mmCIF file of C-alpha atoms in Angstrom:
data_model
loop_
_atom_site.group_PDB
_atom_site.id
_atom_site.type_symbol
_atom_site.label_atom_id
_atom_site.label_comp_id
_atom_site.label_asym_id
_atom_site.label_seq_id
_atom_site.Cartn_x
_atom_site.Cartn_y
_atom_site.Cartn_z
ATOM 1 C CA UNK A 1 0.270 -0.031 0.129
ATOM 2 C CA UNK A 2 1.473 3.296 -1.306
ATOM 3 C CA UNK A 3 0.379 6.639 0.238
ATOM 4 C CA UNK A 4 0.880 8.905 -2.863
ATOM 5 C CA UNK A 5 -1.208 11.969 -1.569
ATOM 6 C CA UNK A 6 -1.244 13.732 1.763
ATOM 7 C CA UNK A 7 -3.958 16.453 2.502
ATOM 8 C CA UNK A 8 -3.819 18.545 5.861
ATOM 9 C CA UNK A 9 -6.701 21.010 7.220
ATOM 10 C CA UNK A 10 -6.146 22.579 10.639
ATOM 11 C CA UNK A 11 -4.003 19.148 11.883
ATOM 12 C CA UNK A 12 -1.378 20.324 14.665
ATOM 13 C CA UNK A 13 0.582 23.115 13.192
ATOM 14 C CA UNK A 14 -0.512 22.686 9.482
ATOM 15 C CA UNK A 15 -3.278 24.977 8.446
ATOM 16 C CA UNK A 16 -3.247 23.490 5.169
ATOM 17 C CA UNK A 17 -0.588 21.530 3.036
ATOM 18 C CA UNK A 18 -1.242 19.032 0.348
ATOM 19 C CA UNK A 19 1.811 16.864 -0.799
ATOM 20 C CA UNK A 20 2.863 14.385 -3.449
ATOM 21 C CA UNK A 21 4.718 11.293 -2.317
ATOM 22 C CA UNK A 22 7.396 9.230 -3.942
ATOM 23 C CA UNK A 23 6.594 5.071 -3.382
ATOM 24 C CA UNK A 24 10.420 4.466 -1.543
ATOM 25 C CA UNK A 25 11.943 6.532 0.428
ATOM 26 C CA UNK A 26 10.335 10.199 1.589
ATOM 27 C CA UNK A 27 12.528 12.431 4.166
ATOM 28 C CA UNK A 28 11.567 15.534 6.055
ATOM 29 C CA UNK A 29 13.983 17.647 7.229
ATOM 30 C CA UNK A 30 14.333 21.185 9.563
ATOM 31 C CA UNK A 31 14.597 22.292 12.336
ATOM 32 C CA UNK A 32 13.277 20.952 15.806
ATOM 33 C CA UNK A 33 9.509 22.402 16.238
ATOM 34 C CA UNK A 34 8.964 22.784 12.507
ATOM 35 C CA UNK A 35 6.476 20.009 12.277
ATOM 36 C CA UNK A 36 8.111 16.926 10.863
ATOM 37 C CA UNK A 37 7.282 14.308 13.198
ATOM 38 C CA UNK A 38 3.387 16.043 12.801
ATOM 39 C CA UNK A 39 3.511 14.764 9.291
ATOM 40 C CA UNK A 40 4.518 11.347 10.357
ATOM 41 C CA UNK A 41 1.527 11.447 13.175
ATOM 42 C CA UNK A 42 -0.953 12.519 10.002
ATOM 43 C CA UNK A 43 0.099 9.146 8.514
ATOM 44 C CA UNK A 44 -0.145 6.720 11.540
ATOM 45 C CA UNK A 45 -3.655 8.392 12.229
ATOM 46 C CA UNK A 46 -4.935 7.185 8.607
ATOM 47 C CA UNK A 47 -3.883 3.777 9.855
ATOM 48 C CA UNK A 48 -4.761 3.875 13.946
ATOM 49 C CA UNK A 49 -7.623 6.476 13.667
ATOM 50 C CA UNK A 50 -5.631 7.788 16.507
ATOM 51 C CA UNK A 51 -2.056 10.110 17.192
ATOM 52 C CA UNK A 52 1.248 8.250 18.031
ATOM 53 C CA UNK A 53 2.243 10.503 20.491
ATOM 54 C CA UNK A 54 -1.120 12.483 21.968
ATOM 55 C CA UNK A 55 -3.996 10.373 22.486
ATOM 56 C CA UNK A 56 -6.038 13.334 23.400
ATOM 57 C CA UNK A 57 -7.568 13.859 19.927
ATOM 58 C CA UNK A 58 -8.870 17.470 20.375
ATOM 59 C CA UNK A 59 -5.631 18.621 21.097
ATOM 60 C CA UNK A 60 -4.397 17.941 17.512
ATOM 61 C CA UNK A 61 -6.705 20.918 16.189
ATOM 62 C CA UNK A 62 -4.910 23.959 14.992
ATOM 63 C CA UNK A 63 -5.263 26.344 18.259
ATOM 64 C CA UNK A 64 -8.780 28.472 17.045
ATOM 65 C CA UNK A 65 -9.794 26.106 14.973
ATOM 66 C CA UNK A 66 -12.826 24.008 15.032
ATOM 67 C CA UNK A 67 -11.724 20.709 13.547
ATOM 68 C CA UNK A 68 -9.173 18.889 11.979
ATOM 69 C CA UNK A 69 -9.340 16.835 8.822
ATOM 70 C CA UNK A 70 -6.503 14.283 7.361
ATOM 71 C CA UNK A 71 -6.978 12.699 4.040
ATOM 72 C CA UNK A 72 -4.894 10.520 2.108
ATOM 73 C CA UNK A 73 -4.584 8.964 -1.120
ATOM 74 C CA UNK A 74 -3.716 5.162 -1.735
ATOM 75 C CA UNK A 75 -3.018 4.654 -4.995
ATOM 76 C CA UNK A 76 -7.094 4.427 -6.120
ATOM 77 C CA UNK A 77 -8.104 4.221 -2.625
ATOM 78 C CA UNK A 78 -8.749 7.457 0.100
ATOM 79 C CA UNK A 79 -8.645 7.232 3.541
ATOM 80 C CA UNK A 80 -9.688 10.209 5.840
ATOM 81 C CA UNK A 81 -9.929 11.009 9.863
ATOM 82 C CA UNK A 82 -12.242 13.801 10.466
ATOM 83 C CA UNK A 83 -12.553 15.567 14.192
ATOM 84 C CA UNK A 84 -15.150 17.937 15.125
ATOM 85 C CA UNK A 85 -14.734 19.909 18.332
ATOM 86 C CA UNK A 86 -18.220 18.405 20.384
ATOM 87 C CA UNK A 87 -19.030 15.846 17.535
ATOM 88 C CA UNK A 88 -15.908 13.061 17.993
ATOM 89 C CA UNK A 89 -14.301 11.395 15.142
ATOM 90 C CA UNK A 90 -14.959 10.368 12.047
ATOM 91 C CA UNK A 91 -13.035 7.489 9.660
ATOM 92 C CA UNK A 92 -13.879 7.162 6.265
ATOM 93 C CA UNK A 93 -12.743 4.931 3.651
ATOM 94 C CA UNK A 94 -13.326 6.022 -0.199
ATOM 95 C CA UNK A 95 -15.487 8.508 1.403
ATOM 96 C CA UNK A 96 -17.917 6.172 3.220
ATOM 97 C CA UNK A 97 -18.158 6.616 6.815
ATOM 98 C CA UNK A 98 -16.770 3.485 9.186
ATOM 99 C CA UNK A 99 -19.344 1.982 11.405
ATOM 100 C CA UNK A 100 -16.835 1.768 13.727
ATOM 101 C CA UNK A 101 -12.801 2.806 14.304
ATOM 102 C CA UNK A 102 -12.416 -1.097 15.105
ATOM 103 C CA UNK A 103 -13.578 -1.675 11.121
ATOM 104 C CA UNK A 104 -10.503 0.245 10.050
ATOM 105 C CA UNK A 105 -7.680 -1.174 12.064
ATOM 106 C CA UNK A 106 -5.470 -3.258 9.726
ATOM 107 C CA UNK A 107 -6.696 -2.246 6.448
ATOM 108 C CA UNK A 108 -3.545 -0.143 6.035
ATOM 109 C CA UNK A 109 -0.677 -1.393 8.163
ATOM 110 C CA UNK A 110 1.813 0.851 9.279
ATOM 111 C CA UNK A 111 4.786 0.625 11.739
ATOM 112 C CA UNK A 112 6.507 3.323 13.923
ATOM 113 C CA UNK A 113 9.887 3.935 15.067
ATOM 114 C CA UNK A 114 10.462 6.944 17.492
ATOM 115 C CA UNK A 115 13.118 7.452 20.250
ATOM 116 C CA UNK A 116 10.216 6.462 22.538
ATOM 117 C CA UNK A 117 10.688 3.122 21.986
ATOM 118 C CA UNK A 118 12.960 2.305 24.316
ATOM 119 C CA UNK A 119 10.247 2.482 26.537
ATOM 120 C CA UNK A 120 9.639 -0.723 25.361
ATOM 121 C CA UNK A 121 12.739 -2.309 26.879
ATOM 122 C CA UNK A 122 12.736 0.377 30.512
ATOM 123 C CA UNK A 123 9.233 1.127 30.856
ATOM 124 C CA UNK A 124 6.747 -1.306 32.269
ATOM 125 C CA UNK A 125 4.454 -4.077 31.361
ATOM 126 C CA UNK A 126 1.893 -1.882 29.866
ATOM 127 C CA UNK A 127 3.604 -0.222 26.990
ATOM 128 C CA UNK A 128 5.102 -4.157 26.082
ATOM 129 C CA UNK A 129 1.346 -5.273 25.977
ATOM 130 C CA UNK A 130 0.058 -2.527 23.519
ATOM 131 C CA UNK A 131 3.330 -3.425 21.633
ATOM 132 C CA UNK A 132 2.070 -7.289 21.087
ATOM 133 C CA UNK A 133 -1.669 -5.891 21.231
ATOM 134 C CA UNK A 134 -1.199 -3.404 18.445
ATOM 135 C CA UNK A 135 0.458 -5.915 15.756
ATOM 136 C CA UNK A 136 -2.351 -8.548 16.691
ATOM 137 C CA UNK A 137 -5.270 -6.070 16.139
ATOM 138 C CA UNK A 138 -4.046 -5.249 12.637
ATOM 139 C CA UNK A 139 -3.671 -9.298 11.407
ATOM 140 C CA UNK A 140 -6.539 -10.496 13.287
ATOM 141 C CA UNK A 141 -10.093 -9.082 13.800
ATOM 142 C CA UNK A 142 -11.087 -11.528 15.939
ATOM 143 C CA UNK A 143 -8.346 -10.922 18.320
ATOM 144 C CA UNK A 144 -9.327 -7.119 18.294
ATOM 145 C CA UNK A 145 -12.689 -8.019 19.109
ATOM 146 C CA UNK A 146 -11.892 -10.148 22.476
ATOM 147 C CA UNK A 147 -9.309 -7.009 23.320
ATOM 148 C CA UNK A 148 -12.573 -4.859 23.067
ATOM 149 C CA UNK A 149 -14.426 -7.351 24.961
ATOM 150 C CA UNK A 150 -12.218 -8.015 27.428
ATOM 151 C CA UNK A 151 -11.122 -4.511 28.269
ATOM 152 C CA UNK A 152 -15.057 -3.546 28.460
ATOM 153 C CA UNK A 153 -15.593 -6.635 31.025
ATOM 154 C CA UNK A 154 -12.233 -5.399 33.214
ATOM 155 C CA UNK A 155 -13.440 -2.322 33.640
ATOM 156 C CA UNK A 156 -16.747 -3.052 34.232
ATOM 157 C CA UNK A 157 -15.581 -5.575 36.808
ATOM 158 C CA UNK A 158 -13.178 -3.174 38.807
ATOM 159 C CA UNK A 159 -15.830 -0.690 39.064
ATOM 160 C CA UNK A 160 -18.073 -3.410 40.393
ATOM 161 C CA UNK A 161 -15.193 -4.233 43.084
ATOM 162 C CA UNK A 162 -15.035 -0.961 43.795
ATOM 163 C CA UNK A 163 -18.882 -0.335 44.252
ATOM 164 C CA UNK A 164 -18.967 -3.030 46.633
ATOM 165 C CA UNK A 165 -15.827 -1.845 48.787
ATOM 166 C CA UNK A 166 -17.128 1.599 49.206
ATOM 167 C CA UNK A 167 -20.809 -0.263 49.857
ATOM 168 C CA UNK A 168 -19.324 -2.580 52.469
ATOM 169 C CA UNK A 169 -21.594 -5.230 50.722
ATOM 170 C CA UNK A 170 -20.008 -8.398 48.400
ATOM 171 C CA UNK A 171 -21.981 -9.931 45.593
ATOM 172 C CA UNK A 172 -20.689 -12.920 44.646
ATOM 173 C CA UNK A 173 -22.963 -13.712 41.772
ATOM 174 C CA UNK A 174 -22.209 -10.224 40.377
ATOM 175 C CA UNK A 175 -18.764 -10.822 40.201
ATOM 176 C CA UNK A 176 -19.074 -13.999 38.554
ATOM 177 C CA UNK A 177 -21.110 -12.840 35.627
ATOM 178 C CA UNK A 178 -17.573 -10.466 34.656
ATOM 179 C CA UNK A 179 -15.160 -13.346 35.537
ATOM 180 C CA UNK A 180 -17.234 -15.590 33.440
ATOM 181 C CA UNK A 181 -17.054 -12.575 30.287
ATOM 182 C CA UNK A 182 -13.149 -12.572 31.457
ATOM 183 C CA UNK A 183 -12.755 -16.036 30.772
ATOM 184 C CA UNK A 184 -14.882 -16.126 27.193
ATOM 185 C CA UNK A 185 -12.670 -13.361 25.865
ATOM 186 C CA UNK A 186 -9.464 -13.874 27.789
ATOM 187 C CA UNK A 187 -8.780 -17.435 26.873
ATOM 188 C CA UNK A 188 -8.366 -16.542 22.897
ATOM 189 C CA UNK A 189 -6.356 -13.447 23.775
ATOM 190 C CA UNK A 190 -3.812 -16.022 25.917
ATOM 191 C CA UNK A 191 -3.610 -18.613 22.973
ATOM 192 C CA UNK A 192 -3.050 -15.707 20.204
ATOM 193 C CA UNK A 193 -0.200 -13.954 22.210
ATOM 194 C CA UNK A 194 1.484 -17.575 22.603
ATOM 195 C CA UNK A 195 1.197 -18.048 18.837
ATOM 196 C CA UNK A 196 2.342 -14.805 18.208
ATOM 197 C CA UNK A 197 6.000 -15.280 20.200
ATOM 198 C CA UNK A 198 6.784 -18.212 18.661
ATOM 199 C CA UNK A 199 6.232 -16.741 14.879
ATOM 200 C CA UNK A 200 8.067 -13.388 15.858
ATOM 201 C CA UNK A 201 10.617 -14.626 17.609
ATOM 202 C CA UNK A 202 12.964 -15.886 14.746
ATOM 203 C CA UNK A 203 12.038 -12.441 12.870
ATOM 204 C CA UNK A 204 13.359 -10.706 15.981
ATOM 205 C CA UNK A 205 16.068 -12.498 16.419
ATOM 206 C CA UNK A 206 17.113 -12.045 12.502
ATOM 207 C CA UNK A 207 16.860 -8.259 12.914
ATOM 208 C CA UNK A 208 18.800 -7.783 16.458
ATOM 209 C CA UNK A 209 21.795 -10.130 14.980
ATOM 210 C CA UNK A 210 21.870 -7.307 11.887
ATOM 211 C CA UNK A 211 21.361 -4.600 14.102
ATOM 212 C CA UNK A 212 24.254 -5.475 16.921
ATOM 213 C CA UNK A 213 26.447 -8.072 15.385
ATOM 214 C CA UNK A 214 28.416 -10.590 17.241
ATOM 215 C CA UNK A 215 28.076 -10.520 20.789
ATOM 216 C CA UNK A 216 25.022 -11.892 23.142
ATOM 217 C CA UNK A 217 22.369 -13.253 20.924
ATOM 218 C CA UNK A 218 18.700 -11.374 21.997
ATOM 219 C CA UNK A 219 15.778 -13.409 22.867
ATOM 220 C CA UNK A 220 11.696 -12.627 24.281
ATOM 221 C CA UNK A 221 10.063 -14.563 27.045
ATOM 222 C CA UNK A 222 5.898 -14.494 27.173
ATOM 223 C CA UNK A 223 5.676 -13.907 30.731
ATOM 224 C CA UNK A 224 2.223 -15.358 31.749
ATOM 225 C CA UNK A 225 0.274 -17.286 34.664
ATOM 226 C CA UNK A 226 0.256 -21.088 33.096
ATOM 227 C CA UNK A 227 -2.892 -21.993 34.919
ATOM 228 C CA UNK A 228 -6.048 -21.895 33.034
ATOM 229 C CA UNK A 229 -7.796 -18.685 33.394
ATOM 230 C CA UNK A 230 -10.674 -19.536 35.501
ATOM 231 C CA UNK A 231 -8.326 -20.895 37.957
ATOM 232 C CA UNK A 232 -6.449 -17.806 37.435
ATOM 233 C CA UNK A 233 -9.652 -15.223 38.554
ATOM 234 C CA UNK A 234 -11.353 -17.853 40.634
ATOM 235 C CA UNK A 235 -7.969 -17.796 42.968
ATOM 236 C CA UNK A 236 -7.190 -14.004 43.106
ATOM 237 C CA UNK A 237 -10.769 -13.336 43.898
ATOM 238 C CA UNK A 238 -10.274 -12.881 47.820
ATOM 239 C CA UNK A 239 -7.488 -10.441 46.848
ATOM 240 C CA UNK A 240 -9.237 -8.887 44.348
ATOM 241 C CA UNK A 241 -12.002 -8.025 46.938
ATOM 242 C CA UNK A 242 -9.446 -5.922 49.155
ATOM 243 C CA UNK A 243 -7.139 -4.537 46.164
ATOM 244 C CA UNK A 244 -10.812 -3.449 44.133
ATOM 245 C CA UNK A 245 -9.056 -4.267 41.497
ATOM 246 C CA UNK A 246 -8.797 -7.583 39.397
ATOM 247 C CA UNK A 247 -5.398 -9.107 39.955
ATOM 248 C CA UNK A 248 -5.136 -12.472 37.597
ATOM 249 C CA UNK A 249 -5.725 -12.396 33.590
ATOM 250 C CA UNK A 250 -4.091 -11.311 30.630
ATOM 251 C CA UNK A 251 -3.899 -7.601 31.069
ATOM 252 C CA UNK A 252 -1.524 -8.655 33.861
ATOM 253 C CA UNK A 253 1.077 -10.199 31.229
ATOM 254 C CA UNK A 254 4.325 -9.256 30.112
ATOM 255 C CA UNK A 255 7.334 -9.900 27.475
ATOM 256 C CA UNK A 256 10.996 -10.302 29.247
ATOM 257 C CA UNK A 257 13.621 -8.950 26.641
ATOM 258 C CA UNK A 258 16.792 -11.359 26.984
ATOM 259 C CA UNK A 259 20.830 -11.125 26.661
ATOM 260 C CA UNK A 260 22.364 -14.544 26.099
ATOM 261 C CA UNK A 261 19.594 -16.217 27.784
ATOM 262 C CA UNK A 262 20.207 -15.202 31.037
ATOM 263 C CA UNK A 263 20.346 -11.411 31.508
ATOM 264 C CA UNK A 264 17.735 -9.581 31.066
ATOM 265 C CA UNK A 265 17.900 -5.999 28.774
ATOM 266 C CA UNK A 266 16.118 -3.980 31.170
ATOM 267 C CA UNK A 267 18.542 -4.689 33.905
ATOM 268 C CA UNK A 268 21.824 -5.426 32.333
ATOM 269 C CA UNK A 269 21.960 -4.154 28.750
ATOM 270 C CA UNK A 270 23.645 -1.166 28.067
ATOM 271 C CA UNK A 271 22.193 1.702 26.263
ATOM 272 C CA UNK A 272 23.217 0.614 23.298
ATOM 273 C CA UNK A 273 22.096 -2.884 23.143
ATOM 274 C CA UNK A 274 18.324 -1.162 24.679
ATOM 275 C CA UNK A 275 18.319 0.429 21.374
ATOM 276 C CA UNK A 276 19.357 -1.869 18.940
ATOM 277 C CA UNK A 277 16.760 -4.451 20.968
ATOM 278 C CA UNK A 278 14.089 -1.649 20.149
ATOM 279 C CA UNK A 279 14.772 -1.010 16.880
ATOM 280 C CA UNK A 280 15.022 -4.794 16.176
ATOM 281 C CA UNK A 281 11.168 -4.997 17.659
ATOM 282 C CA UNK A 282 10.196 -2.622 15.035
ATOM 283 C CA UNK A 283 11.935 -4.014 11.839
ATOM 284 C CA UNK A 284 10.647 -7.883 12.883
ATOM 285 C CA UNK A 285 6.865 -6.373 13.602
ATOM 286 C CA UNK A 286 7.445 -4.760 10.008
ATOM 287 C CA UNK A 287 8.369 -8.434 9.003
ATOM 288 C CA UNK A 288 5.467 -10.084 11.129
ATOM 289 C CA UNK A 289 2.956 -7.607 9.651
ATOM 290 C CA UNK A 290 3.737 -8.244 6.135
ATOM 291 C CA UNK A 291 3.943 -11.795 6.360
ATOM 292 C CA UNK A 292 0.258 -12.110 7.871
ATOM 293 C CA UNK A 293 -1.364 -9.016 5.601
ATOM 294 C CA UNK A 294 0.169 -10.178 2.475
ATOM 295 C CA UNK A 295 0.930 -6.211 1.576
ATOM 296 C CA UNK A 296 4.165 -4.352 2.726
ATOM 297 C CA UNK A 297 3.440 -1.938 5.811
ATOM 298 C CA UNK A 298 4.205 1.882 5.430
ATOM 299 C CA UNK A 299 7.561 2.577 7.617
ATOM 300 C CA UNK A 300 7.411 5.962 9.869
ATOM 301 C CA UNK A 301 11.076 6.356 11.218
ATOM 302 C CA UNK A 302 11.034 9.621 13.391
ATOM 303 C CA UNK A 303 14.782 10.643 14.368
ATOM 304 C CA UNK A 304 16.517 7.335 13.751
ATOM 305 C CA UNK A 305 20.003 9.262 13.658
ATOM 306 C CA UNK A 306 19.870 9.305 17.679
ATOM 307 C CA UNK A 307 19.310 6.105 17.506
ATOM 308 C CA UNK A 308 22.634 4.514 15.611
ATOM 309 C CA UNK A 309 26.008 5.679 13.904
ATOM 310 C CA UNK A 310 26.152 6.954 10.396
ATOM 311 C CA UNK A 311 27.380 4.018 8.851
ATOM 312 C CA UNK A 312 24.276 1.692 10.559
ATOM 313 C CA UNK A 313 21.913 4.534 9.599
ATOM 314 C CA UNK A 314 23.340 4.071 5.893
ATOM 315 C CA UNK A 315 22.857 0.578 6.323
ATOM 316 C CA UNK A 316 19.746 1.155 7.455
ATOM 317 C CA UNK A 317 18.216 3.226 4.648
ATOM 318 C CA UNK A 318 20.057 0.890 2.095
ATOM 319 C CA UNK A 319 17.684 -2.065 3.878
ATOM 320 C CA UNK A 320 14.182 -0.009 4.118
ATOM 321 C CA UNK A 321 14.912 1.401 0.438
ATOM 322 C CA UNK A 322 15.864 -2.561 -0.804
ATOM 323 C CA UNK A 323 12.434 -4.542 -2.312
ATOM 324 C CA UNK A 324 12.530 -6.166 1.187
ATOM 325 C CA UNK A 325 10.502 -2.791 2.229
ATOM 326 C CA UNK A 326 7.796 -0.820 0.998
ATOM 327 C CA UNK A 327 7.410 3.390 1.202
ATOM 328 C CA UNK A 328 9.031 4.476 3.776
ATOM 329 C CA UNK A 329 8.963 8.315 5.796
ATOM 330 C CA UNK A 330 11.642 9.866 7.933
ATOM 331 C CA UNK A 331 12.726 12.879 9.623
ATOM 332 C CA UNK A 332 15.949 14.177 10.423
ATOM 333 C CA UNK A 333 16.852 17.971 11.662
ATOM 334 C CA UNK A 334 20.045 18.250 9.153
ATOM 335 C CA UNK A 335 19.720 17.745 5.526
ATOM 336 C CA UNK A 336 23.135 17.501 4.512
ATOM 337 C CA UNK A 337 23.231 14.370 6.777
ATOM 338 C CA UNK A 338 20.340 12.933 4.510
ATOM 339 C CA UNK A 339 21.640 13.654 1.190
ATOM 340 C CA UNK A 340 25.203 12.373 2.095
ATOM 341 C CA UNK A 341 23.374 9.206 2.376
ATOM 342 C CA UNK A 342 21.233 9.281 -0.297
ATOM 343 C CA UNK A 343 24.636 10.163 -2.643
ATOM 344 C CA UNK A 344 26.296 7.147 -1.315
ATOM 345 C CA UNK A 345 22.987 5.006 -2.643
ATOM 346 C CA UNK A 346 22.330 6.944 -6.124
ATOM 347 C CA UNK A 347 19.997 4.406 -7.263
ATOM 348 C CA UNK A 348 17.267 4.872 -4.165
ATOM 349 C CA UNK A 349 14.112 6.295 -5.127
ATOM 350 C CA UNK A 350 13.940 9.489 -3.167
ATOM 351 C CA UNK A 351 12.328 12.671 -1.803
ATOM 352 C CA UNK A 352 13.475 15.265 0.446
ATOM 353 C CA UNK A 353 11.066 18.065 1.839
ATOM 354 C CA UNK A 354 12.349 21.096 3.846
ATOM 355 C CA UNK A 355 9.736 21.602 6.678
ATOM 356 C CA UNK A 356 9.754 25.132 8.097
ATOM 357 C CA UNK A 357 6.365 27.086 10.224
ATOM 358 C CA UNK A 358 3.747 24.472 9.278
ATOM 359 C CA UNK A 359 4.842 24.155 5.871
ATOM 360 C CA UNK A 360 6.995 21.643 3.384
ATOM 361 C CA UNK A 361 8.796 22.155 0.231
ATOM 362 C CA UNK A 362 10.021 19.513 -2.004
ATOM 363 C CA UNK A 363 13.869 19.570 -2.448
ATOM 364 C CA UNK A 364 14.688 19.273 -6.459
#
């Protein structure tokens, strides 16, 4: 899937923008704060119906305006995301409104690589679960539906636990109703995540070796309670009663990233190893999505020069610009640095855009 044209109205710092891209590598260069990352975020919106960087949609409307609109032309198809103050958000495909946002997820597979990815290694388990859920939601709508229903049931159960604590009234029957919903939708999540790790690990290992070179091999372990889900939930019910929170289930799972099979990257990995691990996760995500969606995802690379030395960046751009990958968008603050890399890759189709004050100009 190739994004040929992007049209913005009142999105972040762009009042109006209408730009056409090449099918290979597109670069946005300019000073910090010029709006380079905002362009990547607009492309991300068209795939996920939300921002990668700011979960509060209304804050992405240009100051003083009442709406934003993002339109993307993908060959003969068109995706639009429109948000109006007080009216909510609407996703359209070929000018027809999607009944739900979930209906659109997976239609335009995409992978974002950003400086914040290192939090996958150093941050809490929620970010790692979201990483897995984000991949599976693009490739398996049954999984996405179970995830939505599980999240709703979990929220309702936690609300009930809190209310019963405040009322000093414990109702075993009411809790059991939500226990059944958690098991109904949670078991498919656990099964899909286990299969995902089996498929994902070889892809990750290949990219980690390419990035990190010789040294300790990287691996991933899925950390989950091995007991049946109904047993987990049943045996934690007493603890739930006093904590006013559901203490067992897929929402407690985690990924553990290892070096050499013994040391955790979070605790023992150097900053360079952590960056390499995070980048390998994202490149493996690309490969997994292609394998399961039947098309190459769009790849967004935000400020990758902060992650790697110049030679490794050159190798990375050569890799993602090859037939192995599809369309790529990247940002950088130094035009000369980007151009110097493309000078060493004369056969790589690319476009460079200068971004300044909410406007972008293609470099001839």
